[in-house]
Coordinates of C-alpha atoms in Angstrom, one line a residue:
Chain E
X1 CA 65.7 32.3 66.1
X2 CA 69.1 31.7 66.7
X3 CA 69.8 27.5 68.3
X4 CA 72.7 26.1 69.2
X5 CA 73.7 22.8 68.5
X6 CA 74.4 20.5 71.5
X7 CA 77.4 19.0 69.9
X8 CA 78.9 22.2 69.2
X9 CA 77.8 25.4 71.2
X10 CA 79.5 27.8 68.7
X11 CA 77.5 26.6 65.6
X12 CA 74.3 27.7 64.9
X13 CA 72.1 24.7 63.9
X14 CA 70.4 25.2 60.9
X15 CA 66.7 25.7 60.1
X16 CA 64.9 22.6 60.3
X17 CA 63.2 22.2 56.9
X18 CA 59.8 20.9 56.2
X19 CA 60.8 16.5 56.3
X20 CA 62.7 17.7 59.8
X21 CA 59.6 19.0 61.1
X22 CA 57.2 16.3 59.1
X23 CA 59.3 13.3 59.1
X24 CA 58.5 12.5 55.8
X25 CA 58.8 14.2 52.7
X26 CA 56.5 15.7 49.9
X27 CA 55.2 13.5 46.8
X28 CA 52.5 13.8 44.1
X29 CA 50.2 10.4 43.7
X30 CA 48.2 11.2 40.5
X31 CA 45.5 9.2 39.7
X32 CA 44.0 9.5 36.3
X33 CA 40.8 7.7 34.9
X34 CA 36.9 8.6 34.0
X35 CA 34.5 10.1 35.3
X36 CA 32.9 7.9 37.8
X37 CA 36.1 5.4 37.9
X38 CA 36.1 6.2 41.3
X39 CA 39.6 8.3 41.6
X40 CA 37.8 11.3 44.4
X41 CA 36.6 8.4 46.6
X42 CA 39.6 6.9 46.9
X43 CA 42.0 10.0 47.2
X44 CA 40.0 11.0 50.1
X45 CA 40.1 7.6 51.6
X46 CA 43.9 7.3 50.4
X47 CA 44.2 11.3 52.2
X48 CA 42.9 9.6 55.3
X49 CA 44.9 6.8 55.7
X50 CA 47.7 9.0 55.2
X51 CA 46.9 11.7 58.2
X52 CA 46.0 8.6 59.8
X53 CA 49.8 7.4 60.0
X54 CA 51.0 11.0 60.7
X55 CA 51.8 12.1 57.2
X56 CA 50.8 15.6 55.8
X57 CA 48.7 14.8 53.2
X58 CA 45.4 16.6 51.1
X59 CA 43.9 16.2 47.8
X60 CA 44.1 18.1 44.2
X61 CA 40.5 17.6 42.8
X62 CA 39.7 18.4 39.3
X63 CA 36.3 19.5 39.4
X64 CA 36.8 21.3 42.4
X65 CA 39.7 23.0 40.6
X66 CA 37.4 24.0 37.8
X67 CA 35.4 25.9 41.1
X68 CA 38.9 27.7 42.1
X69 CA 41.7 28.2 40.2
X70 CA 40.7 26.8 36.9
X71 CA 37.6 28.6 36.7
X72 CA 36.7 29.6 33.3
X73 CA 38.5 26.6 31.9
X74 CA 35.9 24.5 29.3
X75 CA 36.6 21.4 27.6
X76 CA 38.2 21.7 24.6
X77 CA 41.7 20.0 24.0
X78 CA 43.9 23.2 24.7
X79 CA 41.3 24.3 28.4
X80 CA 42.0 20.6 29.2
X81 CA 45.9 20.8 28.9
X82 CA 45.9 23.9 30.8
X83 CA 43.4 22.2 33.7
X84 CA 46.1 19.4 33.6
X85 CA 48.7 22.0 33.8
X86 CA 47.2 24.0 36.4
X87 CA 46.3 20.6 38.7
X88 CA 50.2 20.3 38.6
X89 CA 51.6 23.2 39.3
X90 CA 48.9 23.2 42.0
X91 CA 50.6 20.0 43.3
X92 CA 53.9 21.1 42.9
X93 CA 53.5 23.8 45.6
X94 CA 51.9 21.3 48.2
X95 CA 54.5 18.6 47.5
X96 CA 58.0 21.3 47.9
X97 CA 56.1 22.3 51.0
X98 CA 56.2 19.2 52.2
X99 CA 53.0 17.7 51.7
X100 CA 52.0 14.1 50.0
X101 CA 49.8 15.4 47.7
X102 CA 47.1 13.5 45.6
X103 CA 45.7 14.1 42.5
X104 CA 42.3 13.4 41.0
X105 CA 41.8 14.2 38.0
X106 CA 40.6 12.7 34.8
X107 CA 43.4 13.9 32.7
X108 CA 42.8 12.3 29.8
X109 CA 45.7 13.6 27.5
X110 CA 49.2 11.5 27.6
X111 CA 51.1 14.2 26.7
X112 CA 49.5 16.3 29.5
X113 CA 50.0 13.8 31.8
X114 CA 54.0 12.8 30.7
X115 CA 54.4 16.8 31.2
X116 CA 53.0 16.8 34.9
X117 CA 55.7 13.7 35.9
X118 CA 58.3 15.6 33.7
X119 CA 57.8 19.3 35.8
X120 CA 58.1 16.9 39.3
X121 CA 60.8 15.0 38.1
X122 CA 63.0 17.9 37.5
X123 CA 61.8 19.9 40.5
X124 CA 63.0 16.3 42.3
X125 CA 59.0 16.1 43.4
X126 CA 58.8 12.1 43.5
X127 CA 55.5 10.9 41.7
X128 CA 53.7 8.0 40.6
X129 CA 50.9 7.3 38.4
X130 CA 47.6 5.2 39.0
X131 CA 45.2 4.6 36.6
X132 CA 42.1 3.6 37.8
X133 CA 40.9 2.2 35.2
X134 CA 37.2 1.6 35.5
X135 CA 35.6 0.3 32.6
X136 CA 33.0 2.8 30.7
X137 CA 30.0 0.6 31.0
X138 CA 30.5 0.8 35.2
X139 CA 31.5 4.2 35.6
X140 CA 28.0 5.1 33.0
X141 CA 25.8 2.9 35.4
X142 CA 27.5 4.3 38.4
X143 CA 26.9 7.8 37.0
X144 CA 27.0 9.7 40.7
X145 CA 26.8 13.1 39.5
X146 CA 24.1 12.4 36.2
X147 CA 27.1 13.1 33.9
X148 CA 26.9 10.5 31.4
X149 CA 22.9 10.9 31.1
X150 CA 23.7 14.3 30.0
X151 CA 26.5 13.3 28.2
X152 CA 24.4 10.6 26.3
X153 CA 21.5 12.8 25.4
X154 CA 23.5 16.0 24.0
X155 CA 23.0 18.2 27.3
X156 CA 27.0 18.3 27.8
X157 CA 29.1 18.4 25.0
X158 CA 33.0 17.2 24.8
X159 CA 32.3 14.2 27.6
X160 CA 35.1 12.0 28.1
X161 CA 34.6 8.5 26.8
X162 CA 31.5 9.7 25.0
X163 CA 32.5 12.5 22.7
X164 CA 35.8 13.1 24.0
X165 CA 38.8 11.0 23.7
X166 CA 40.4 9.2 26.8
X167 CA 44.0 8.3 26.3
X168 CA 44.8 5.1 28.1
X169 CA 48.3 5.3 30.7
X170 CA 51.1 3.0 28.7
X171 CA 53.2 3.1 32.2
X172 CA 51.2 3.4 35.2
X173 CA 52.8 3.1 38.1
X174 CA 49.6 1.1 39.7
X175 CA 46.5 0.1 38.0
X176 CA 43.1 -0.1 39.6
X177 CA 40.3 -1.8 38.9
X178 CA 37.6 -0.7 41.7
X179 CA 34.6 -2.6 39.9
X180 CA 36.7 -6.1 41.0
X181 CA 37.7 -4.6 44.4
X182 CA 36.5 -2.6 47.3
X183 CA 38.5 0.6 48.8
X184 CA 39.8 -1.5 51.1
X185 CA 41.7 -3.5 49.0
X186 CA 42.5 -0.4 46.7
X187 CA 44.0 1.2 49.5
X188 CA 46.0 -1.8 50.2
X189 CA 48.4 -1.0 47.4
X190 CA 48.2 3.1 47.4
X191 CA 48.9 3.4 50.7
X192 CA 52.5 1.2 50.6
X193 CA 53.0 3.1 47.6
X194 CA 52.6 7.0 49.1
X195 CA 54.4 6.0 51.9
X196 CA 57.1 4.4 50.2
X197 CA 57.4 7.4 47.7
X198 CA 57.2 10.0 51.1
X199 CA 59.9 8.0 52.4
X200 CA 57.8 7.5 55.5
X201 CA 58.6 5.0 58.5
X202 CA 56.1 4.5 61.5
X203 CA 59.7 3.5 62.4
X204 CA 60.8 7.0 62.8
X205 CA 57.8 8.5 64.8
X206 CA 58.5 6.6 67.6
Chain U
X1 CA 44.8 2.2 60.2
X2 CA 42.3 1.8 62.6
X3 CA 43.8 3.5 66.5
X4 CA 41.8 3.3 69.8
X5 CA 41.3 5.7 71.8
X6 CA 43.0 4.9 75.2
X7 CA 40.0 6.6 77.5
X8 CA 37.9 4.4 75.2
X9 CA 39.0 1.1 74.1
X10 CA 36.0 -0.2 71.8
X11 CA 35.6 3.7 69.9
X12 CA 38.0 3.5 67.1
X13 CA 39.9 7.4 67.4
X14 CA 39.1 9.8 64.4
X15 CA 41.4 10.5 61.7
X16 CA 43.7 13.0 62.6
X17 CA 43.2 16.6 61.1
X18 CA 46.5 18.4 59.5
X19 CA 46.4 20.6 62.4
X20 CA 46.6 17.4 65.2
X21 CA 49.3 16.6 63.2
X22 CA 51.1 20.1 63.2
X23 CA 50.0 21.8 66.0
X24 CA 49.2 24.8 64.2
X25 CA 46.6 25.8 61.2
X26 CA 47.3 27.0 57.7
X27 CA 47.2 30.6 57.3
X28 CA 47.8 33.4 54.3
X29 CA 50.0 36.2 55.7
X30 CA 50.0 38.6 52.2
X31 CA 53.2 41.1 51.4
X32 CA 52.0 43.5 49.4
X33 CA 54.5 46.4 47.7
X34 CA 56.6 47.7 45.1
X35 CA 58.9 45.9 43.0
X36 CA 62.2 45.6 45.0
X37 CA 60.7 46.7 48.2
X38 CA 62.0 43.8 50.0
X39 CA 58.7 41.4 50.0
X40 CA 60.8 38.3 48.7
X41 CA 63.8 38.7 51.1
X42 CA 61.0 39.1 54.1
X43 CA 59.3 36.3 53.1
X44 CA 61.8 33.7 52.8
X45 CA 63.5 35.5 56.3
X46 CA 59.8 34.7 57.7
X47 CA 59.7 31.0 56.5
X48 CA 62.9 30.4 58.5
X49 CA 61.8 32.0 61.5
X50 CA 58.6 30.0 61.4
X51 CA 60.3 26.6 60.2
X52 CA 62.7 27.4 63.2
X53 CA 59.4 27.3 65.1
X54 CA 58.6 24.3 64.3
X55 CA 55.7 25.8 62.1
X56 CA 55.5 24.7 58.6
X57 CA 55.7 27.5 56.4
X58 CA 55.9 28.1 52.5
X59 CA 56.8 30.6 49.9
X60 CA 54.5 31.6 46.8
X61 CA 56.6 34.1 45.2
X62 CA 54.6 35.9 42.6
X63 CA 57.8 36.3 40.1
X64 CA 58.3 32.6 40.5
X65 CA 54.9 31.9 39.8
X66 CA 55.2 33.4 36.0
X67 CA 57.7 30.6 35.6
X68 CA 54.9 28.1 36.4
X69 CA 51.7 28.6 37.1
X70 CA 51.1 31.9 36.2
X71 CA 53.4 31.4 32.5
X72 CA 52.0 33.3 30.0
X73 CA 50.4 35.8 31.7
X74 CA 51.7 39.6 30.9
X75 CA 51.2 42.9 32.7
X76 CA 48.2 44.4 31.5
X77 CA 45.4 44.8 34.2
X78 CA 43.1 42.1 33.1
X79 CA 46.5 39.4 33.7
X80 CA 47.6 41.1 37.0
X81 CA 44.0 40.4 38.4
X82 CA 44.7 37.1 37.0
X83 CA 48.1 36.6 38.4
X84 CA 46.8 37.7 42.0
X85 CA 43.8 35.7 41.8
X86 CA 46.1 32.4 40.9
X87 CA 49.0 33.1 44.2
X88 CA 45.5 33.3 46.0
X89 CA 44.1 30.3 44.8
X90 CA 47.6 28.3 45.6
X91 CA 48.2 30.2 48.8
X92 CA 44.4 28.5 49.9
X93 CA 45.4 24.8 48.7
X94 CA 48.9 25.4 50.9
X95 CA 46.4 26.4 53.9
X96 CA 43.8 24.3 53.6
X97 CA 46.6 21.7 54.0
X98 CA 47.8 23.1 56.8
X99 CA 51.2 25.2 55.8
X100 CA 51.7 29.0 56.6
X101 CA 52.1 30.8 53.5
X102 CA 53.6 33.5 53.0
X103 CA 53.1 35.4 49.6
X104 CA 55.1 37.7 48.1
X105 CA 53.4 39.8 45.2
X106 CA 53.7 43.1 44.0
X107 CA 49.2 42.7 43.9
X108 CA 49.1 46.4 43.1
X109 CA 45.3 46.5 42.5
X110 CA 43.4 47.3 45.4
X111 CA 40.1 44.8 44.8
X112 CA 42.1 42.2 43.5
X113 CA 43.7 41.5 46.9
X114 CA 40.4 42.4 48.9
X115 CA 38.9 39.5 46.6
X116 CA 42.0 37.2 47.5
X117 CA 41.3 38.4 51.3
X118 CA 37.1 37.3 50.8
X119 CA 38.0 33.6 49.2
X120 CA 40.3 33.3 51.9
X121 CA 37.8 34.6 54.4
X122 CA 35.0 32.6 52.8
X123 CA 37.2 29.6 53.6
X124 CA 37.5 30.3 56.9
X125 CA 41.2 30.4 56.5
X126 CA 43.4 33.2 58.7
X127 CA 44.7 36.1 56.6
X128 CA 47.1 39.4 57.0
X129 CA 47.9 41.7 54.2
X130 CA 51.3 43.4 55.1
X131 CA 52.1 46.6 53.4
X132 CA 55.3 46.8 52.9
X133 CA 56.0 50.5 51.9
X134 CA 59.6 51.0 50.8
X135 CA 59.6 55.2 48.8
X136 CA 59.7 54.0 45.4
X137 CA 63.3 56.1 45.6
X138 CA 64.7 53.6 47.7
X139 CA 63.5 50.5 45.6
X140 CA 64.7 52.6 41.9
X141 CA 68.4 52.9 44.2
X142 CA 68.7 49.3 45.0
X143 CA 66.6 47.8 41.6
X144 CA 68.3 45.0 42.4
X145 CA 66.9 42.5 39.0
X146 CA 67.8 46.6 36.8
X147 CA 64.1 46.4 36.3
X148 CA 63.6 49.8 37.1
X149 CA 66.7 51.0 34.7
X150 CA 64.8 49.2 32.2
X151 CA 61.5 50.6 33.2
X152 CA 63.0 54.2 32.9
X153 CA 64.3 53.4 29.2
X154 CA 61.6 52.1 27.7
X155 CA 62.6 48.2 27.6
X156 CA 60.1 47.8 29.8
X157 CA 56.6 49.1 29.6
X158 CA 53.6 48.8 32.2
X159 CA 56.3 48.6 35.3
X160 CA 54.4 49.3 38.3
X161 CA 55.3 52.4 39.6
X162 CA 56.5 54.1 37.1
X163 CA 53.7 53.3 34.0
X164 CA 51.4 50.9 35.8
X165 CA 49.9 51.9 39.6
X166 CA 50.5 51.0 42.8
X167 CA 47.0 51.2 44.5
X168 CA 48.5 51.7 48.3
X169 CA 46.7 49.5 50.5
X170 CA 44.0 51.3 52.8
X171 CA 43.7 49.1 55.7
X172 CA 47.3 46.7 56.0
X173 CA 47.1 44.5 59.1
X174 CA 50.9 45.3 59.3
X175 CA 52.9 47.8 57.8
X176 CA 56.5 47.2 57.5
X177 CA 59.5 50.0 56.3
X178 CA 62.3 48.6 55.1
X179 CA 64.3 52.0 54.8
X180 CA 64.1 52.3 58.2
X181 CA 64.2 48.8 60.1
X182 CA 66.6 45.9 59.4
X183 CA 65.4 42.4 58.6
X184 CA 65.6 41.3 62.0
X185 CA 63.4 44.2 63.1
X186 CA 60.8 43.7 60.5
X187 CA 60.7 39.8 61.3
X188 CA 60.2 41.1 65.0
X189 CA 57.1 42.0 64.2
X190 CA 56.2 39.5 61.1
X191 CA 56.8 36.5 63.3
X192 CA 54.3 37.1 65.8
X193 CA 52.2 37.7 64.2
X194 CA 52.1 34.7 61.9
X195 CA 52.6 32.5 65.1
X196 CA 49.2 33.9 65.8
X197 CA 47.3 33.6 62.7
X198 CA 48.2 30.3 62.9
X199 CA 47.5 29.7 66.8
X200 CA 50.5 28.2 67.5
X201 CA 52.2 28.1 70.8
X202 CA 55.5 26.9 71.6
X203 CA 54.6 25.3 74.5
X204 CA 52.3 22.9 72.9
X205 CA 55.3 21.3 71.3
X206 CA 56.9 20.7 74.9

């Protein structure tokens, strides 16, 4: 579809690209933490605030992954890098399309996690870090999906936290702590931070 | 962010979906075909068109993808059912988030892309396989990475076409002939029917 521009009727305009059309443009919040630290809860409350102020938005979840593309993957050291890996290429794709992408995934190896931030950074893919950083004892009482139970009495082998090391963020970008605060108050400080990585205005919707 | 309905003042409104937000769902349209048959140039000439549109549209390029998420992966059968099963598995996060993707892989085994067209279907998300048949003649002539050269002297073995088949598709939704129609001619018949995979009109942007 050829368009003119209304400045100049001899110029073609060019293609609008994905921030023209979305007015914002794609990032990758990654939020890293245990099992049961509470990191799908709040990207699906972080992925609805989002929509809800008109910003393209959906959520990379690591077990669901493990459904889909990283089926097949176990637990060992080297299937976790690759589940790490996979989770940001996944990402990648969503975020250069536009979209302000968030991760959940317990990602539990620095060096996997350094290597997801380094493969945005040079694609230009701005990204932040959270660690929700739950402590053990909650995320075990919590226990939504019977994990640590099994976990605990040898039914699941390789657990992290239990038999399986979890590497603590040195730089996160945002800590938090959801056993001192509700969603609510969670979402008070992800949201400012998507938008502000999306370079989103309500500004510029009106 | 909590809106009200203006028919409605005390019922908070819903969360938009992706698709209030675009006007349009996330779709899969699939270019299946030989290497140098023209799938890559037809598929970034289609996400123009549809960013033109106002539709947002993306790219998963199957030779791209060995530089990312597919690294690693060779040419035997066993990784080219791997390799299409991964474009799949990106091509329904993109969709599920609401882009049109367009993917542009070789995919020479038959049940590999009816599998990719049954998790999309299973999904519920709108999919088109697109043959595009280009004589293997005319690709060899215009080999335009001198894949085929090296194909032909031994540099490079299971090359599909000439070592490794090309299981023609049975039933393509589309079937485009790039020996015989320009781009513009192709797109004439790509574009609509992406526009309606994705049930966008124009007029619902007015």
């Amino acid at each position: 579809m050829v368009r003119l521009d209304q400045d100049s009727p001899l110029r073609p305009a060019a293609t609008p690209t994905s921030r023209d059309l979305l007015g914002h443009r794609g990032a990758v919040v990654w939020l890293t933490g245990l099992s049961g630290s509470g990191k799908t809860t709040l990207a699906r409350a972080l992925e609805q605030e989002l929509l809800g102020c008109g910003v393209l938005s959906a959520v990379v979840d690591g077990d669901e992954l493990r459904l889909g593309l990283s089926q097949g993957l176990g637990f060992s050291r080297e299937d976790r890098r690759e589940s790490i890996r996979r989770a940001a290429e996944v990402a990648l794709h969503l975020a250069e399309a536009g979209v302000v992408v968030i991760v959940a995934h317990i990602s539990p190896l620095r060096d996997s996690r350094a290597l997801a931030a380094e493969r945005m950074r040079e694609r230009g893919i701005p990204f932040a870090k959270v660690f929700v950083n739950t402590p053990i004892a909650i995320c075990e009482q919590r226990d939504p999906k019977g994990l640590y139970k099994k976990a605990r009495t040898g039914q699941i082998a390789s657990f992290t936290g239990i038999d399986s090391p979890y590497e603590t963020p040195e730089h996160a970008d945002l800590e938090i702590r959801t056993d001192r605060e509700c969603v609510g108050e969670s979402l008070a400080k992800l949201t400012p931070l998507a938008l502000s990585l999306a370079e989103h205005s309500s500004a510029a919707m009106a």
